[in-house]
CSV table of C-alpha atoms in Angstrom, one decimal:
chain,number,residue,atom,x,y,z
A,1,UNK,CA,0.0,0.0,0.0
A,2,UNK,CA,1.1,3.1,-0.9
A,3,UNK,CA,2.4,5.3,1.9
A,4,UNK,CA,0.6,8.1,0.7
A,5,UNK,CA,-2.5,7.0,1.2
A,6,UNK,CA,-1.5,7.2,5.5
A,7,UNK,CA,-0.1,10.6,4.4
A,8,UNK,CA,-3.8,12.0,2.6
A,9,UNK,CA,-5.7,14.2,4.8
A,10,UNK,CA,-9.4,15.6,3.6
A,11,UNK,CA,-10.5,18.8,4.1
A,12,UNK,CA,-11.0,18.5,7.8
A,13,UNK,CA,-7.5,17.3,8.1
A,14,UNK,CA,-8.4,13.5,8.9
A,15,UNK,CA,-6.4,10.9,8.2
A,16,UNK,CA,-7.0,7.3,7.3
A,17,UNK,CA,-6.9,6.4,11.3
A,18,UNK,CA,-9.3,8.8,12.3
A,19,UNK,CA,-11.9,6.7,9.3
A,20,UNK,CA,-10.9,3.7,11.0
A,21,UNK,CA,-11.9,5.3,14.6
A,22,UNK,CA,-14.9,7.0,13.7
A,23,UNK,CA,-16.4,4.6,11.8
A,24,UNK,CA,-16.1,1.9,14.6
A,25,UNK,CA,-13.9,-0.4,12.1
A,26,UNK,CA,-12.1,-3.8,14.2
A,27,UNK,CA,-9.1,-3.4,15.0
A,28,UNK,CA,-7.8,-6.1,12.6
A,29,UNK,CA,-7.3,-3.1,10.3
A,30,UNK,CA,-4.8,-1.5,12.3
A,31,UNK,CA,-2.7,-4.2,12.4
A,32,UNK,CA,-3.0,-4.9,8.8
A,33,UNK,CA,-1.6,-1.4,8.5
A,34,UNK,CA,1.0,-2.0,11.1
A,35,UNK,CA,2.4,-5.1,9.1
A,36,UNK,CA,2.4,-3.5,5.7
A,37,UNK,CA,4.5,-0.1,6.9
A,38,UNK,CA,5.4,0.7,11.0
A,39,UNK,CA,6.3,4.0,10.1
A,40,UNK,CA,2.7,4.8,9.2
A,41,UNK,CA,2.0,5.0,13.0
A,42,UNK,CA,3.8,8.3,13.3
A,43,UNK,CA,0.5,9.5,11.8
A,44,UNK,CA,-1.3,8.3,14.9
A,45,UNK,CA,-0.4,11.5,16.5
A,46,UNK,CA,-1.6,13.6,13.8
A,47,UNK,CA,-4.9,15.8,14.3
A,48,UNK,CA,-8.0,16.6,12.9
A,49,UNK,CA,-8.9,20.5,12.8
A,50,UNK,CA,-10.8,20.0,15.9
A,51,UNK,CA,-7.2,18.7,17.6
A,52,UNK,CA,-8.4,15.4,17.9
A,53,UNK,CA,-6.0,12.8,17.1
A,54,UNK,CA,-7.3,9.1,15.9
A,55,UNK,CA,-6.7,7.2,19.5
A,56,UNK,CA,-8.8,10.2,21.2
A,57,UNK,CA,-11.6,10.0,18.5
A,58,UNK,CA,-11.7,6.0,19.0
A,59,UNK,CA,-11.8,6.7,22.8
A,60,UNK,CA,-14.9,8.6,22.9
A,61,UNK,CA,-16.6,6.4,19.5
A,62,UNK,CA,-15.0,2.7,20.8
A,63,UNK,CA,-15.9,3.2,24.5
A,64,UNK,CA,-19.1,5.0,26.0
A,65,UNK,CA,-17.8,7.2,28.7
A,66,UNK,CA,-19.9,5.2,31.2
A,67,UNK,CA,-20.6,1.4,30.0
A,68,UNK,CA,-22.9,0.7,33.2
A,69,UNK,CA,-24.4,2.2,35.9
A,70,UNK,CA,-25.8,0.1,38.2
A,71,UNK,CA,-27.6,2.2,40.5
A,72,UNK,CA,-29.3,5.1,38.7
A,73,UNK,CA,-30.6,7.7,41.3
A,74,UNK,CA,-32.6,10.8,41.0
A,75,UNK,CA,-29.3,13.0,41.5
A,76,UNK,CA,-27.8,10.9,38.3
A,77,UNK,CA,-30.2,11.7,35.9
A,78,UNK,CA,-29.4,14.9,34.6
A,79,UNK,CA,-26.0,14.3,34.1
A,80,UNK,CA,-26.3,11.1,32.9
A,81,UNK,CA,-28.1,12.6,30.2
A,82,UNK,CA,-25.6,14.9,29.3
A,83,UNK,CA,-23.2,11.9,28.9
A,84,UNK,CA,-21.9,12.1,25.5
A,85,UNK,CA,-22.3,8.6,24.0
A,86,UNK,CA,-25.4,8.1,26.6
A,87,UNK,CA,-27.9,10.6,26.4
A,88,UNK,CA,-25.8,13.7,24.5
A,89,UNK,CA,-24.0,13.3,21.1
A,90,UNK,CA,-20.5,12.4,21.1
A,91,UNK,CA,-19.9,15.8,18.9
A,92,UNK,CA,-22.3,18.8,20.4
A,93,UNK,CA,-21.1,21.1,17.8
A,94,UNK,CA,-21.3,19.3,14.7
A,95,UNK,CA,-24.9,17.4,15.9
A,96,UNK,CA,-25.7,21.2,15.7
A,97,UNK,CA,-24.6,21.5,12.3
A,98,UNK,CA,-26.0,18.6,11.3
A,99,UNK,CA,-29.2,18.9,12.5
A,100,UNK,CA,-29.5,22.8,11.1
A,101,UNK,CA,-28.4,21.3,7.8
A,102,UNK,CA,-31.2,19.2,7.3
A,103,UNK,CA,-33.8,21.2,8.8
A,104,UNK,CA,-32.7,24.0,5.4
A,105,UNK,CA,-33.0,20.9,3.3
A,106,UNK,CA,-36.2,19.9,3.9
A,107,UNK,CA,-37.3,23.2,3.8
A,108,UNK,CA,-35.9,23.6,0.8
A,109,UNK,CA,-37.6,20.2,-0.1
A,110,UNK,CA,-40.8,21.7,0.5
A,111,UNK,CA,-41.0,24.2,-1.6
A,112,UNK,CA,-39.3,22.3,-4.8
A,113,UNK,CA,-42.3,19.9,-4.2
A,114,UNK,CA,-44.9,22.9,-4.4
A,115,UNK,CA,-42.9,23.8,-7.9
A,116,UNK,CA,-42.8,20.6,-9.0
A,117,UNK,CA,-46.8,20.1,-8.5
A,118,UNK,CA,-48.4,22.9,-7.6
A,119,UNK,CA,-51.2,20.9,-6.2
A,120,UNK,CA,-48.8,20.0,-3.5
A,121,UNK,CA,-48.0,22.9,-2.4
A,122,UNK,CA,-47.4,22.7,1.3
A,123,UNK,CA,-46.3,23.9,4.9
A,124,UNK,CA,-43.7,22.4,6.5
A,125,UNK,CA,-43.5,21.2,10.2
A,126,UNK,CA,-41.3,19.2,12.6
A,127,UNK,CA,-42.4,16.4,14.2
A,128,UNK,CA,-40.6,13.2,16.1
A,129,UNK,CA,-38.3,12.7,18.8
A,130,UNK,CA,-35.8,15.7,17.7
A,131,UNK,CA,-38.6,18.1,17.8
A,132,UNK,CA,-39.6,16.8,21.2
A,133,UNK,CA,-36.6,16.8,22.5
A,134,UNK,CA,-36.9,13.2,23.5
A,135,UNK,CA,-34.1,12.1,20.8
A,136,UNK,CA,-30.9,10.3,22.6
A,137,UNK,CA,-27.6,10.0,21.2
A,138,UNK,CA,-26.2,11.4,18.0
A,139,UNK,CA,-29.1,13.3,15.3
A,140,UNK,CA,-29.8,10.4,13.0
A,141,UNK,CA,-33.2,10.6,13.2
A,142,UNK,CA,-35.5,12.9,12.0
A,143,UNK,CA,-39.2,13.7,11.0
A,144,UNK,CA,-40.8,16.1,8.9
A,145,UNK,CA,-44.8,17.1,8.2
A,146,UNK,CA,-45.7,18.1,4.7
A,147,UNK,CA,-49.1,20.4,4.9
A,148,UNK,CA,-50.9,19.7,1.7
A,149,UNK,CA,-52.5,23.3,2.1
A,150,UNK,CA,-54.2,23.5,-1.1
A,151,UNK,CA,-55.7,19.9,-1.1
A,152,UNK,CA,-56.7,21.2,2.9
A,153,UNK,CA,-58.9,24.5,1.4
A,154,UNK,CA,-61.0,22.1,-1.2
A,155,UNK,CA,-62.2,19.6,1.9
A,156,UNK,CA,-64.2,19.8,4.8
A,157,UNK,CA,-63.5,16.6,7.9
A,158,UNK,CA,-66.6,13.9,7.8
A,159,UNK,CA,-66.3,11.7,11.1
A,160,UNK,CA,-66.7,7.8,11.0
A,161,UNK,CA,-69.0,6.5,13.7
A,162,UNK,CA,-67.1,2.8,13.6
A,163,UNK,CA,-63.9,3.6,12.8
A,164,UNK,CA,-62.4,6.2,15.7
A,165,UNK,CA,-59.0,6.4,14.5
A,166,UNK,CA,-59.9,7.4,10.9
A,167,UNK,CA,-62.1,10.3,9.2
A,168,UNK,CA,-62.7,11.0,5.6
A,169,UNK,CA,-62.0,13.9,3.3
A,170,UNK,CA,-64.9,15.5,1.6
A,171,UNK,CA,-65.1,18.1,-0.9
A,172,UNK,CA,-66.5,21.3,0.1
A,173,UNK,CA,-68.1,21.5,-3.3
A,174,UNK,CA,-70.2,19.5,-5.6
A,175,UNK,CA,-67.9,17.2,-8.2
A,176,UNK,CA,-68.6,19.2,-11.2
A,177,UNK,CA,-66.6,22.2,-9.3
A,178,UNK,CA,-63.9,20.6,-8.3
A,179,UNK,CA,-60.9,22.0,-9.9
A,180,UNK,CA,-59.9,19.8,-13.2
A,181,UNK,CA,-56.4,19.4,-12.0
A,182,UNK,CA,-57.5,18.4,-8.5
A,183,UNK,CA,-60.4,15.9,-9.8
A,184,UNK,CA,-58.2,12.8,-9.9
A,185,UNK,CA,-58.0,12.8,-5.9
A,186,UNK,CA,-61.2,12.5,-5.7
A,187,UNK,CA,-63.9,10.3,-6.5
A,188,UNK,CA,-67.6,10.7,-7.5
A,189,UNK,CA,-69.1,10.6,-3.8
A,190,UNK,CA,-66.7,13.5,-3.8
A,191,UNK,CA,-64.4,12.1,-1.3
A,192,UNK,CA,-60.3,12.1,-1.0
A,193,UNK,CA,-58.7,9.4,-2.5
A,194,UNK,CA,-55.8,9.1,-0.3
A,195,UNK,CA,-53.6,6.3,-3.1
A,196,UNK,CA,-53.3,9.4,-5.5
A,197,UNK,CA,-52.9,11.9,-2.9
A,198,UNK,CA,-49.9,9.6,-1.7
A,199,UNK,CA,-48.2,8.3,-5.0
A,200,UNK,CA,-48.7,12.3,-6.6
A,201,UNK,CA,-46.7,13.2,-3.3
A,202,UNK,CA,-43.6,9.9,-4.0
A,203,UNK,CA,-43.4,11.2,-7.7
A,204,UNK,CA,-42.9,14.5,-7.4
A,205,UNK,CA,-40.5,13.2,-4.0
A,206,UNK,CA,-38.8,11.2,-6.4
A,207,UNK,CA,-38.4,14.1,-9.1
A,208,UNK,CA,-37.0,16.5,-6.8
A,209,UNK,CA,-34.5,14.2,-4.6
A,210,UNK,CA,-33.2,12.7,-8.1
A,211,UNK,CA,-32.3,16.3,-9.0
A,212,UNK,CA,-28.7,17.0,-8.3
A,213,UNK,CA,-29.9,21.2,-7.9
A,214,UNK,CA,-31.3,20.0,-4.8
A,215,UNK,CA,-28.5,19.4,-3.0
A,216,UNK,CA,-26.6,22.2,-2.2
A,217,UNK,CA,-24.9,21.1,1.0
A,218,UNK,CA,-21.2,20.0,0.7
A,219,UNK,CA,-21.7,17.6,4.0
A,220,UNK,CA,-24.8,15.5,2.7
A,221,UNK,CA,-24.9,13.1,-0.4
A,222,UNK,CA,-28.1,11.0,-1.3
A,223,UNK,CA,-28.3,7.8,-0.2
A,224,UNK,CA,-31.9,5.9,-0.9
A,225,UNK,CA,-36.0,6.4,-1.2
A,226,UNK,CA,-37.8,3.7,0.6
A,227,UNK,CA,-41.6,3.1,0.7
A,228,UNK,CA,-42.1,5.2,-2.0
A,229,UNK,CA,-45.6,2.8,-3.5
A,230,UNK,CA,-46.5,1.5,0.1
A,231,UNK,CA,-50.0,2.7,0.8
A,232,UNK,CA,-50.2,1.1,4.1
A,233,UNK,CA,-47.6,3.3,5.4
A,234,UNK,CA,-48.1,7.3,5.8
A,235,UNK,CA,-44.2,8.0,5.5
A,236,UNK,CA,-41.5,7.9,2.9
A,237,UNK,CA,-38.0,7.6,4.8
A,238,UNK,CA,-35.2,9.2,2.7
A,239,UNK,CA,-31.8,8.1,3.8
A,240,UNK,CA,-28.6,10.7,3.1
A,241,UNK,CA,-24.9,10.5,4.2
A,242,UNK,CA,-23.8,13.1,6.4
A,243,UNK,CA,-19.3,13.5,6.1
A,244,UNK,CA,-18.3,16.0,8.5
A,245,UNK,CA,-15.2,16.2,10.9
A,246,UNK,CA,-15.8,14.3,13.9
A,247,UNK,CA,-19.0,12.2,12.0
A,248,UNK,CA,-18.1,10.1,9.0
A,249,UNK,CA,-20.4,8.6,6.8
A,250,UNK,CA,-23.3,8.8,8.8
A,251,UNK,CA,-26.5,7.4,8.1
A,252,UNK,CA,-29.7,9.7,8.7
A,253,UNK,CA,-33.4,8.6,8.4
A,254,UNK,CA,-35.6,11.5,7.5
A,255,UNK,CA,-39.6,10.6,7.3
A,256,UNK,CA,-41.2,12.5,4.9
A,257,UNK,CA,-44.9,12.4,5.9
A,258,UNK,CA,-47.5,14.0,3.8
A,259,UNK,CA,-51.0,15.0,5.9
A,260,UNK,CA,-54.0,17.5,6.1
A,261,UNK,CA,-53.5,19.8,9.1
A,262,UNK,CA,-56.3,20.8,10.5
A,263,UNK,CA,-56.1,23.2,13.8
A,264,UNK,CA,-59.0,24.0,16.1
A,265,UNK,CA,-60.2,20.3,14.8
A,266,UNK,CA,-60.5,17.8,17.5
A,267,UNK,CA,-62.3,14.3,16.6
A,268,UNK,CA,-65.9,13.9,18.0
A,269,UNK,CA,-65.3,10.3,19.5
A,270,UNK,CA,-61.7,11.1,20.7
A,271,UNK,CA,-62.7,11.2,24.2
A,272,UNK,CA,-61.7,14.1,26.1
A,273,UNK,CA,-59.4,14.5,29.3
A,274,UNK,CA,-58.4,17.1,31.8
A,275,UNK,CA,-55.1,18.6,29.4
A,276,UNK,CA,-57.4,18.9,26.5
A,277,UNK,CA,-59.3,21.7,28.6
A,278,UNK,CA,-56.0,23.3,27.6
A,279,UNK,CA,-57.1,25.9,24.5
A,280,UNK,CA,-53.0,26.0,23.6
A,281,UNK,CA,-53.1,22.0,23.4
A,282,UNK,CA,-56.4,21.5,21.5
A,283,UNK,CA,-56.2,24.1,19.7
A,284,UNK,CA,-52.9,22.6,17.8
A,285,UNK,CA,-55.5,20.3,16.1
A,286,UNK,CA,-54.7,16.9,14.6
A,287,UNK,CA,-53.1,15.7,11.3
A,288,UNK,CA,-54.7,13.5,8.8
A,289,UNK,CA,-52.0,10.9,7.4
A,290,UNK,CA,-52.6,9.2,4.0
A,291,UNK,CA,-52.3,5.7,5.4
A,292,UNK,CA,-54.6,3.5,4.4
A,293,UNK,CA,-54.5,-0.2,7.1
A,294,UNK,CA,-54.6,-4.2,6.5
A,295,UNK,CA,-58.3,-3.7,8.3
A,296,UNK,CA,-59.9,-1.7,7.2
A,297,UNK,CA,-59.1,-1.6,2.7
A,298,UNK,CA,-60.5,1.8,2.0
A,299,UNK,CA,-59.5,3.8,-0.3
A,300,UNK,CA,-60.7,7.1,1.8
A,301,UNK,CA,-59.9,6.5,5.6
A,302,UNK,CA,-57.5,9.0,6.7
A,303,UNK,CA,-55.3,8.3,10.3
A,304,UNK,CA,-55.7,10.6,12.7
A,305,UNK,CA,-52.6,11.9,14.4
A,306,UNK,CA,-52.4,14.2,17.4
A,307,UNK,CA,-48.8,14.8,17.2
A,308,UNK,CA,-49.0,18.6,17.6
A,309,UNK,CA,-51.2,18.7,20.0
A,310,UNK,CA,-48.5,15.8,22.0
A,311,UNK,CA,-45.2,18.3,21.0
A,312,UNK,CA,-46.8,21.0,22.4
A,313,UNK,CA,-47.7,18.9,25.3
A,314,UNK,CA,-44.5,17.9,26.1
A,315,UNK,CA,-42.4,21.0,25.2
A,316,UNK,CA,-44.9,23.6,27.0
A,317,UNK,CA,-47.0,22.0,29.2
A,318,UNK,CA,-45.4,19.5,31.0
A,319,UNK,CA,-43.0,19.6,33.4
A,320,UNK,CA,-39.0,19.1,32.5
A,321,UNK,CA,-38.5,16.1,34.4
A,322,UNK,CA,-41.4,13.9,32.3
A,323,UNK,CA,-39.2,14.6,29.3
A,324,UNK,CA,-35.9,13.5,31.1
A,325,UNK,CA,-37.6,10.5,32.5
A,326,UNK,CA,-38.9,9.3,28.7
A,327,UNK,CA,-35.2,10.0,27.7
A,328,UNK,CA,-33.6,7.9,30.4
A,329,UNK,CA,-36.3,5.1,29.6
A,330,UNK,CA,-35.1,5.4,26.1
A,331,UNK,CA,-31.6,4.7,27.2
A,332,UNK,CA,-32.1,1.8,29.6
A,333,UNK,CA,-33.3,-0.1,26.4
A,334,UNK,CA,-31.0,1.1,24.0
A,335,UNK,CA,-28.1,1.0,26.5
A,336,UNK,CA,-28.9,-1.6,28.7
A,337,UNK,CA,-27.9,0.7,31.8
């Protein structure tokens, strides 16, 4: 092997051994690289623009700072939290990056969508454990809420008496007055077909992701569209590379959900409780997700969702510690602490 190839730094001054560490690779690796040339460990000491050199970065990627903790107590859990490899990312600074990074690209996602088909012309929201602020560990994860606003003006919600966890879409207008470019989501009883609602949406997903103008960020690269025809799923999960300094190749899941928000809407037969007396909570109103189920094989059923009405729950309402609790939860399973 050419020594060079130790020698090569990339633009955040990492070497081949700070790959090997941040990417977790055995250790079989090293030594291959230790029989082939000896003076290639000199590079060992060399550092990344952060001054990290590649035995550092393995410390912190290799080892969790704690492995076990056998007796959690209350006084533990906040700093336990804060643990990077436990409840914090291993990289504050470039989770921040990343995480801001993505946010501008699905908002730039949403409005490419809206040119692409101006039928699904939407709003964007956050959603999911990094909106929460329930996500652990490093920001690979993240969730995003397309508002089809202009489908939302044309319908009006109809309730389903034996089916509490779904509604139905109907047109605010008679059939005839429907909007020709809008009449293929919906059928003659003039309600929302939510197959072409969903498979518009993955083409014009597909058009824009598969467009190279798209990606304007220097630290992400596309990786794969899944569920891009599966009905009985109300996401599509995009998956893109995210090569930084101190994260390499790293894998991040965004959802891509498309839905009908509608606020100061709360369903009939949804029962009711003491935080829904809250005006702030129920007023965030519920989201309508294209996803048809095994059960129930209709073409019109929409899944109700009360995910902003739980965000704002658990960011404004409810008190610090329920969301510290949830996260250490999360890391018990995950952790096995």
């Amino acid at each position: 092997m050419d020594k060079q190839h130790f020698l090569h730094s990339d633009v955040y001054q990492s070497t081949l051994f700070h790959y090997v560490a941040i990417l977790q690779k055995e250790l079989e690796i090293c030594d291959y690289l230790e029989r082939k040339d000896r003076k290639c460990w000199d590079n060992l000491e060399c550092k990344d623009i952060k001054g990290h050199a590649p035995y550092e970065v393995s410390r912190f990627r290799l080892h969790s700072e704690i492995n076990r903790i056998p007796n959690i107590n209350i006084e533990s859990i906040h700093s336990l939290l804060e643990k990077r490899g436990i409840g914090a990312p291993w990289d504050y600074d470039e989770s921040e990056d990343i995480k801001q990074t993505v946010i501008k690209f699905a908002e730039e996602l949403c409005i490419a969508i809206g040119e692409e088909d101006a039928r699904l012309k939407c709003t964007l929201r956050r959603s999911g454990s990094s909106e929460e602020g329930t996500k652990v560990g490093d920001p690979n994860e993240f969730d995003f809420i397309f508002c089809l606003d202009e489908i939302q003006k044309l319908c009006s919600v109809k309730d389903l008496k034996m089916e509490k966890e779904f509604v139905e879409l109907n047109a605010n207008m008679t059939n005839k007055d429907i909007p020709q470019h809008f009449k293929m989501f919906f059928g003659k009883d003039g309600l929302c077909k939510i197959s072409e609602v969903r498979m518009a949406f993955s083409r014009a997903v597909k058009t824009v992701v598969f467009d190279e103008k798209i990606w304007k960020s220097k630290n992400i690269i596309f990786g794969k569209l899944k569920n891009s025809t599966e009905c009985d799923k109300p996401v599509l999960t995009m998956e893109i590379h995210w090569f930084g300094c101190s994260y390499k190749d790293e894998i991040i899941s965004i959802d891509l959900v498309p839905a009908i928000r509608k606020t100061e809407w709360w369903p009939s037969n949804g029962g009711s409780c003491e935080l829904l007396s809250n005006e702030s909570i129920k007023g965030q109103g519920c989201l309508l997700l294209f996803q048809t189920t095994v059960m129930v094989h209709s073409e019109t059923h929409l899944r109700i969702s009360c995910s902003p009405a739980e965000i704002k729950l658990l960011k404004n309402v409810l008190p610090s510690y329920f969301l510290e609790g949830y996260r250490l939860c999360i890391n018990y399973f995950i952790c096995g602490l």
